[in-house]
Coordinates of C-alpha atoms in Angstrom, one line a residue:
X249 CA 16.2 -93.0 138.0
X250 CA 16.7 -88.9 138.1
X251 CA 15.7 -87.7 134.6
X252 CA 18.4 -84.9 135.3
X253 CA 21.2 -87.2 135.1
X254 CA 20.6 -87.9 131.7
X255 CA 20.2 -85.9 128.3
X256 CA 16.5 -86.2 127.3
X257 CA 15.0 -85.2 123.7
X258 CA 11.5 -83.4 124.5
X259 CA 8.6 -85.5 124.7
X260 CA 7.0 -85.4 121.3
X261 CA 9.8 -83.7 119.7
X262 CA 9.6 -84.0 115.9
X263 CA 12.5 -83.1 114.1
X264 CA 12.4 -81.5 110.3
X265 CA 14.4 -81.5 107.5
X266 CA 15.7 -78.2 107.6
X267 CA 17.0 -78.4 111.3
X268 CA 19.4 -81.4 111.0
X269 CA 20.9 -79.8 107.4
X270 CA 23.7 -77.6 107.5
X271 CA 25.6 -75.5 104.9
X272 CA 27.6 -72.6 105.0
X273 CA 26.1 -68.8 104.6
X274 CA 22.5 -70.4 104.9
X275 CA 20.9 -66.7 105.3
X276 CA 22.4 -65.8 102.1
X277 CA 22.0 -68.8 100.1
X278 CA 19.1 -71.5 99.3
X279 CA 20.3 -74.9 100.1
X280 CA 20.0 -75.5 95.9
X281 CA 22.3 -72.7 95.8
X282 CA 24.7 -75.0 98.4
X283 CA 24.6 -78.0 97.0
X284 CA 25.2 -76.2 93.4
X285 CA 28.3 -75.3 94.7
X286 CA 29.2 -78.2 96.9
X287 CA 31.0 -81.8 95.8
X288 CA 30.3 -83.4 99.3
X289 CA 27.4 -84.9 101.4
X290 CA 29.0 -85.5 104.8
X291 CA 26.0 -87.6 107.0
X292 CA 27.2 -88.2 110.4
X293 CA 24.9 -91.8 111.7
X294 CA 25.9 -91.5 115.2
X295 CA 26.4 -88.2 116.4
X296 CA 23.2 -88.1 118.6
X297 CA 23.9 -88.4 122.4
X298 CA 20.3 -87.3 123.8
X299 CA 17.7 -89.7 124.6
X300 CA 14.1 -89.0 123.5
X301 CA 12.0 -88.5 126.5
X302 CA 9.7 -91.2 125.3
X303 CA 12.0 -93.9 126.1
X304 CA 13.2 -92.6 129.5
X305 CA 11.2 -95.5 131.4
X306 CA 13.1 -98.3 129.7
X307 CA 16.3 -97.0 130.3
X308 CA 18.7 -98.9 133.0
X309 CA 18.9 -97.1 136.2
X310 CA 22.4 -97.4 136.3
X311 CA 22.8 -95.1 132.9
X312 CA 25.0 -91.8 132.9
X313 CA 25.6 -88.9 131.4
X314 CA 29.2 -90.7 130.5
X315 CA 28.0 -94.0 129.4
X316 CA 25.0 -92.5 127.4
X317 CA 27.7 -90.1 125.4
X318 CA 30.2 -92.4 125.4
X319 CA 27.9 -94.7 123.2
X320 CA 27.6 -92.4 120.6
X321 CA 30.1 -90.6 118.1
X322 CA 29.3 -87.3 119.9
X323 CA 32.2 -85.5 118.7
X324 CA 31.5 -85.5 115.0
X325 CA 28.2 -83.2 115.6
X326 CA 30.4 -80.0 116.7
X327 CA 33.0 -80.6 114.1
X328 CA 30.8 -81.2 111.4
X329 CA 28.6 -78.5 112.2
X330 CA 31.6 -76.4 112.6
X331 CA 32.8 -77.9 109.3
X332 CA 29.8 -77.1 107.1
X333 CA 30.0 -73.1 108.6
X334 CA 33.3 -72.4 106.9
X335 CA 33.0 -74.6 104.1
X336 CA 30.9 -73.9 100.9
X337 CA 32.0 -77.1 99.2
X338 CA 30.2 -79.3 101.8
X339 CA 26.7 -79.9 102.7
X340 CA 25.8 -82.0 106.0
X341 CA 23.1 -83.8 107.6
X342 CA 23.1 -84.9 111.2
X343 CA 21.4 -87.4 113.1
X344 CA 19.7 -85.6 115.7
X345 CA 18.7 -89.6 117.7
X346 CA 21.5 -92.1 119.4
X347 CA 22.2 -95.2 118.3
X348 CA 20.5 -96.6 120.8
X349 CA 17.3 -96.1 119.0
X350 CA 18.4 -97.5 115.8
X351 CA 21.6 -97.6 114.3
X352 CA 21.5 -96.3 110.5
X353 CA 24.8 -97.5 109.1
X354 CA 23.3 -101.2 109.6
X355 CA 20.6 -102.4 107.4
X356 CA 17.6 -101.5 108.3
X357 CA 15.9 -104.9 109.5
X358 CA 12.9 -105.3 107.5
X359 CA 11.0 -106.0 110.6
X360 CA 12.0 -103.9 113.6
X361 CA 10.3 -105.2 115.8
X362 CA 11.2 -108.4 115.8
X363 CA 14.8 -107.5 115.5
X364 CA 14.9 -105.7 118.6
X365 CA 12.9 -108.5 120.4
X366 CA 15.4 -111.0 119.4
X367 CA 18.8 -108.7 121.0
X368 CA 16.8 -108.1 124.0
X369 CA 16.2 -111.8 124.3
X370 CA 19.9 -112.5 123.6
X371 CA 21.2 -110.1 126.1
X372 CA 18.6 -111.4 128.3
X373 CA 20.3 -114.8 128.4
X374 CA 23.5 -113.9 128.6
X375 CA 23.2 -111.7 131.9
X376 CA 24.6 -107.9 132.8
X377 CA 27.4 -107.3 131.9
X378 CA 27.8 -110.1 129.7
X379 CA 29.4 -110.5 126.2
X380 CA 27.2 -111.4 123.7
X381 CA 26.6 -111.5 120.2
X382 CA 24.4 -109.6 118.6
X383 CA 25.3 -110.3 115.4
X384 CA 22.4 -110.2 112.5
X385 CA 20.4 -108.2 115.2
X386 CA 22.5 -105.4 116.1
X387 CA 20.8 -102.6 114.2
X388 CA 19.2 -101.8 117.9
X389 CA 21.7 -102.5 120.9
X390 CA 20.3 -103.1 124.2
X391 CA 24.1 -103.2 125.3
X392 CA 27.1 -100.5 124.9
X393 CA 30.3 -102.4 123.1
X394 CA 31.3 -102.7 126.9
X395 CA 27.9 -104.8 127.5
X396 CA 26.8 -102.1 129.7
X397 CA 22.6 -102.9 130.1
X398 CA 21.6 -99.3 128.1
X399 CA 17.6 -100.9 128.6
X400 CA 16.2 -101.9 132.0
X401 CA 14.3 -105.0 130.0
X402 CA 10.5 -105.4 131.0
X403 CA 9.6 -108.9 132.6
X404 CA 6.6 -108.9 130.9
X405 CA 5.2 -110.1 127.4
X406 CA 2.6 -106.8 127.5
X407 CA 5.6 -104.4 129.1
X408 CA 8.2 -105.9 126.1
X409 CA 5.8 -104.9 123.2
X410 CA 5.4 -101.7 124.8
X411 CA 9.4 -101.2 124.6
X412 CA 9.5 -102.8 121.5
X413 CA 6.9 -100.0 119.7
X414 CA 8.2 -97.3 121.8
X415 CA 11.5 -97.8 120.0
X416 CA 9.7 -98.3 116.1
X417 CA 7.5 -95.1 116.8
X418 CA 9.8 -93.0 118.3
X419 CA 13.0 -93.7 115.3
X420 CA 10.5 -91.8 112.8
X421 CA 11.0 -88.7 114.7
X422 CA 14.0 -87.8 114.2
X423 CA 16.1 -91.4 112.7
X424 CA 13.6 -91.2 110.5
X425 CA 13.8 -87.9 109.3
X426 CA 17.4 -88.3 109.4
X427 CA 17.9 -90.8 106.7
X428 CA 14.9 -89.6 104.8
X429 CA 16.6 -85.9 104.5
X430 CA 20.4 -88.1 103.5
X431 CA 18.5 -89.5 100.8
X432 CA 16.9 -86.8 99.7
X433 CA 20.1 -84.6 99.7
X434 CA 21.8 -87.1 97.7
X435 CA 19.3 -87.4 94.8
X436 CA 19.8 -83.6 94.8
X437 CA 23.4 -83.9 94.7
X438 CA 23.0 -86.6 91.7
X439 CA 20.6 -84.5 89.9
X440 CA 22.8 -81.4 90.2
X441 CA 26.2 -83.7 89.3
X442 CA 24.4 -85.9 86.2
X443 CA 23.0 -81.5 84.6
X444 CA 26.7 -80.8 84.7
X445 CA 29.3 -83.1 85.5
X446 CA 32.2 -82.7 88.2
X447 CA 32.3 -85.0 91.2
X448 CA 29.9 -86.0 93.8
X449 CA 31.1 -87.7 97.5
X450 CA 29.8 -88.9 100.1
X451 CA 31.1 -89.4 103.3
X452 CA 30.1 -91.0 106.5
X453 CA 31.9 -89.6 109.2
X454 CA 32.6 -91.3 112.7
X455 CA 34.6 -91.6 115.5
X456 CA 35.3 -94.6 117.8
X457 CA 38.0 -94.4 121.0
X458 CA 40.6 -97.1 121.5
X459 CA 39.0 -98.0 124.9
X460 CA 36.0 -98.7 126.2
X461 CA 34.5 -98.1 129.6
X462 CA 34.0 -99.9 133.0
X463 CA 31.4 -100.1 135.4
X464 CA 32.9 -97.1 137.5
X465 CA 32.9 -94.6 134.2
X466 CA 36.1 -94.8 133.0
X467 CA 36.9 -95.1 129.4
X468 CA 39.9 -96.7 130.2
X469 CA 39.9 -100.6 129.1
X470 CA 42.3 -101.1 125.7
X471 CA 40.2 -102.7 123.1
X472 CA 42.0 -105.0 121.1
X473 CA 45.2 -104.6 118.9
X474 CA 43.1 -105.1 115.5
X475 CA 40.4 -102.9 116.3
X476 CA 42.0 -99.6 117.2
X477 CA 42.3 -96.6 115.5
X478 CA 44.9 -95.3 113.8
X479 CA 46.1 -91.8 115.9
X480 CA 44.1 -89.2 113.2
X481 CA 41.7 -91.2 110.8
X482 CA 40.9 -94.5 109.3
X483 CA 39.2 -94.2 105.6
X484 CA 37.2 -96.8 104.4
X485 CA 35.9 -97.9 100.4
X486 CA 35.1 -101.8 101.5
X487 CA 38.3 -102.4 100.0
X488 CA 41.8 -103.5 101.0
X489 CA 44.6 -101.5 102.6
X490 CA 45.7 -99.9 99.0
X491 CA 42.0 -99.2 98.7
X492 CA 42.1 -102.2 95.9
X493 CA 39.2 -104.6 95.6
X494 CA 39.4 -107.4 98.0
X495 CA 36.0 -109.3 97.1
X496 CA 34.3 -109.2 93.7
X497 CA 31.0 -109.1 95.7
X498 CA 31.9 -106.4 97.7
X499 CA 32.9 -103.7 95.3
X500 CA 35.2 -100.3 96.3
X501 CA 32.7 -98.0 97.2
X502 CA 35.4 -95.2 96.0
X503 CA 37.9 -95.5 93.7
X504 CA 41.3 -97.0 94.7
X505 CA 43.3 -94.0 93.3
X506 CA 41.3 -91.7 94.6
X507 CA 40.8 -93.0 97.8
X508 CA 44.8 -93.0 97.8
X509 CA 44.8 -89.4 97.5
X510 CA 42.3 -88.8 99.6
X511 CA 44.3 -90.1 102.4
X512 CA 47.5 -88.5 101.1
X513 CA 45.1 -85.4 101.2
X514 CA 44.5 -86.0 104.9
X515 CA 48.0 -86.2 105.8
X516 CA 48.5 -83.2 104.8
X517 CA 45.4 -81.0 106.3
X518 CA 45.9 -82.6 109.6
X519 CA 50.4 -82.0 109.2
X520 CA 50.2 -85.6 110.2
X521 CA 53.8 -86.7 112.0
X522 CA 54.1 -90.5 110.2
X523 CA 52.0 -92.1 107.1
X524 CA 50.3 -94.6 109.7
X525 CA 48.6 -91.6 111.0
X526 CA 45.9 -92.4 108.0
X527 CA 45.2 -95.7 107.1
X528 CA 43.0 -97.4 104.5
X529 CA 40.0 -100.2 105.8
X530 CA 41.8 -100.0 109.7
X531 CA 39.9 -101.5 111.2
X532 CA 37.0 -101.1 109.3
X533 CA 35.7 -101.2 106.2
X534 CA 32.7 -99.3 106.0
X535 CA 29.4 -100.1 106.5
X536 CA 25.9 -99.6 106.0
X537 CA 26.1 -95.8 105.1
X538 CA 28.8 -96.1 102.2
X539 CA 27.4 -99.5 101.0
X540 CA 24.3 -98.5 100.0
X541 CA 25.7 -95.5 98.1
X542 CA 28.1 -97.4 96.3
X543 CA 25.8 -99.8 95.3
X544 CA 23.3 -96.7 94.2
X545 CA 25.9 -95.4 92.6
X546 CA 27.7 -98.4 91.0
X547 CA 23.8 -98.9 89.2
X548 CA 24.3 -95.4 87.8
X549 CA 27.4 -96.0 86.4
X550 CA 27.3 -95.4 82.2
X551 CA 24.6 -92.6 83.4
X552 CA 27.4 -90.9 85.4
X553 CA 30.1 -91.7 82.6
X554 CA 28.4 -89.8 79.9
X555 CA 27.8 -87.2 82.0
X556 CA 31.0 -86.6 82.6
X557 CA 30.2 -87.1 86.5
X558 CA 32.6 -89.2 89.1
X559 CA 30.9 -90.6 92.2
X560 CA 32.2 -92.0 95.6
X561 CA 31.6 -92.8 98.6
X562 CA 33.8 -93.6 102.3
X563 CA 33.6 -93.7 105.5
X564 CA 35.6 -92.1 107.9
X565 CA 36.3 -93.2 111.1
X566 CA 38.3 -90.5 113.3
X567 CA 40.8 -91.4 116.2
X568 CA 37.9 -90.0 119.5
X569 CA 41.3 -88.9 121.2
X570 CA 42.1 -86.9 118.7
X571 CA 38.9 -85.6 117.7
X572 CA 38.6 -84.9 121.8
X573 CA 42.2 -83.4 122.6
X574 CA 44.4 -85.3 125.7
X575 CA 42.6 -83.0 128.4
X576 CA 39.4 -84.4 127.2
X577 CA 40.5 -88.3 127.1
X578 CA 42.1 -87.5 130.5
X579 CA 39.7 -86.3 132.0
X580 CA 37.4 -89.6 130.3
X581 CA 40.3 -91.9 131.6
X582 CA 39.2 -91.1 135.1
X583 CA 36.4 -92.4 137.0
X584 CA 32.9 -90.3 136.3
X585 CA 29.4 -90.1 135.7
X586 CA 29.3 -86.7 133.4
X587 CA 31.0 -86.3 129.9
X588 CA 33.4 -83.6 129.3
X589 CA 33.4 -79.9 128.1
X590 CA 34.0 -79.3 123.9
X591 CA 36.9 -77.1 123.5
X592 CA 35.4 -75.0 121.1
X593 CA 39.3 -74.1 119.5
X594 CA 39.8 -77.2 119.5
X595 CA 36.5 -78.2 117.5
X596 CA 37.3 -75.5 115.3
X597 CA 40.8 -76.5 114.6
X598 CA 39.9 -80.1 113.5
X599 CA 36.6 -78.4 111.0
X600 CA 39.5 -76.4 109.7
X601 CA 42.0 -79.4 109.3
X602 CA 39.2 -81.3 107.5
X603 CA 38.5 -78.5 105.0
X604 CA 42.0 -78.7 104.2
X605 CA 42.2 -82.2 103.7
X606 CA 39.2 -81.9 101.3
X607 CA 40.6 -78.7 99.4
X608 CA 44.3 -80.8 99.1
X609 CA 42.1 -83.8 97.6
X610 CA 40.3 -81.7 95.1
X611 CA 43.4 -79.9 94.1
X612 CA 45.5 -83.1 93.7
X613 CA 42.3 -84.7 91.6

């Protein structure tokens, strides 16, 4: 396979702390300063498109620029990034590693490797192409959601081990650092919010496309009426589609009035044209990202109370067309190896639109 074809991460590329953390006016302000002054964490999972270098001899010959982008939630990097820029009330971190390596809005399995060993074996079975269910063990895909092969899947006992530690190594040098620097952020954010009260969010912010891609390139093939996106954004608290509790084990991660207003909030910063424009758990409900801080911050409850201190967290999964624009997803419906230009107005019209949406929902609070 020609390396060029594909997006490659360095070789030995370690990322830090202070390169995946973003915050506006960083030459004139500390990031304690930033977070002093900000309500909201935004961690984006799955913005990472670029493939560490170390991994480039287990990847499927067949990959492309297109598939390898189109399996990630590329678009939230630019806009977040963008986002944070013109927005003192936000501070973001951003995975710098695909999904492919590990996916960190699942659970982390507790053993990696085997994990990863069991999907590969799965996909194995099933043959290219092939639908298969990764469920329990999807933390690492071998596949895309279209069952393209991502991993060209040794034959060998040896050559799978090698694949298998690749992967575990190579997550810590940037996945790693990744959800390392969320957490550390957010126990910044807490320490900052429990000193002096006020409100403290975080949000997990996504995209997915309602269609998926063939074997030719093109993003083309509908997914299924209950898993597409609503046309701007679907925001998720693991609740129902008020935002109300729908299972006494699985808590709101945000409260259902506020959640309410947050989407209210997003109506109006994106001059929506109908209500269904926003919807609440549709499709999803959230997942890995938001659970954990909801149950963090569901443990910290009387803390946060007498502090005077409200906490939330939801995820927000973004319409890829929109976030994209039509000449993009045109240009995506077509047959193609490469991915598509940013528009950077465009990019900077939806960071713009999302400030708003936050401002309107701290306003209306």
């Amino acid at each position: 396979m020609n390396a060029s074809r594909l997006d490659l991460i360095p070789r030995g590329t370690v990322f830090t702390p202070e390169q995946i953390t973003h915050y506006a006016d960083p030459d004139t302000r500390t990031l304690e300063q930033a977070i002093s002054d900000a309500d909201l964490l935004v961690a984006t999972p799955h913005s990472g498109a670029a493939i560490p270098e170390e991994l480039f001899e287990f990847l499927s010959p067949a990959l492309t620029r297109r598939l390898q982008y189109d399996f990630s939630d590329v678009a939230t990097a630019s806009i977040v990034r963008r986002w944070a820029e013109i927005d003192p009330r936000i501070v973001a971190v951003i995975n710098p590693h695909p999904r492919l390596i590990r996916d960190p809005n699942r659970r982390k399995p507790d053993d990696v490797r085997a994990d990863l060993a069991a999907a590969i074996s799965r996909v194995r079975e099933a043959g290219q192409w092939q639908k298969v269910d990764l469920t329990g063990v999807d933390a690492i895909r071998p596949v895309t959601f279209s069952f393209f092969p991502i991993l060209e899947i040794p034959e060998t006992e040896d050559g799978l081990q090698r694949l298998v530690d690749a992967f575990a190594e190579t997550a810590e040098q940037g996945l790693g650092v990744y959800e390392a620097t969320r957490e550390a952020l957010t126990e910044m954010f807490l320490e900052q919010g429990l000193e002096h009260g006020g409100s403290f969010t975080r949000l997990s912010f996504h995209d997915t496309m309602n269609t998926t891609t063939t074997r030719d390139g093109a993003v083309n093939v509908a997914r299924a009426a209950s898993d597409r996106l609503p046309d701007v954004v679907a925001l998720s608290n693991r609740g129902d589609h008020d935002g109300e509790e729908r299972d006494p084990e699985d808590r709101p991660t945000m409260d259902p009035a506020a959640l309410r207003t947050l989407a209210a909030a997003h109506r109006e910063g994106f001059e929506v044209a109908h209500p269904e424009a926003v919807l609440l758990n549709q499709p999803y409900l959230g997942s890995e990202e938001i659970r954990a801080a909801g149950a963090r911050f569901g443990a910290m409850r009387a803390e946060a109370d007498a502090a005077g201190l409200r906490l939330g967290a939801v995820q927000a999964e973004f319409l890829r067309e929109y976030l994209l624009g039509p000449a993009a997803v045109a240009e995506l419906h077509e047959p193609g190896k490469d991915w598509i230009t940013e528009d950077p107005e465009h990019i900077d019209a939806i960071a713009y639109a999302c400030k708003r949406a936050w401002d309107a929902f701290r306003a209306a609070e």
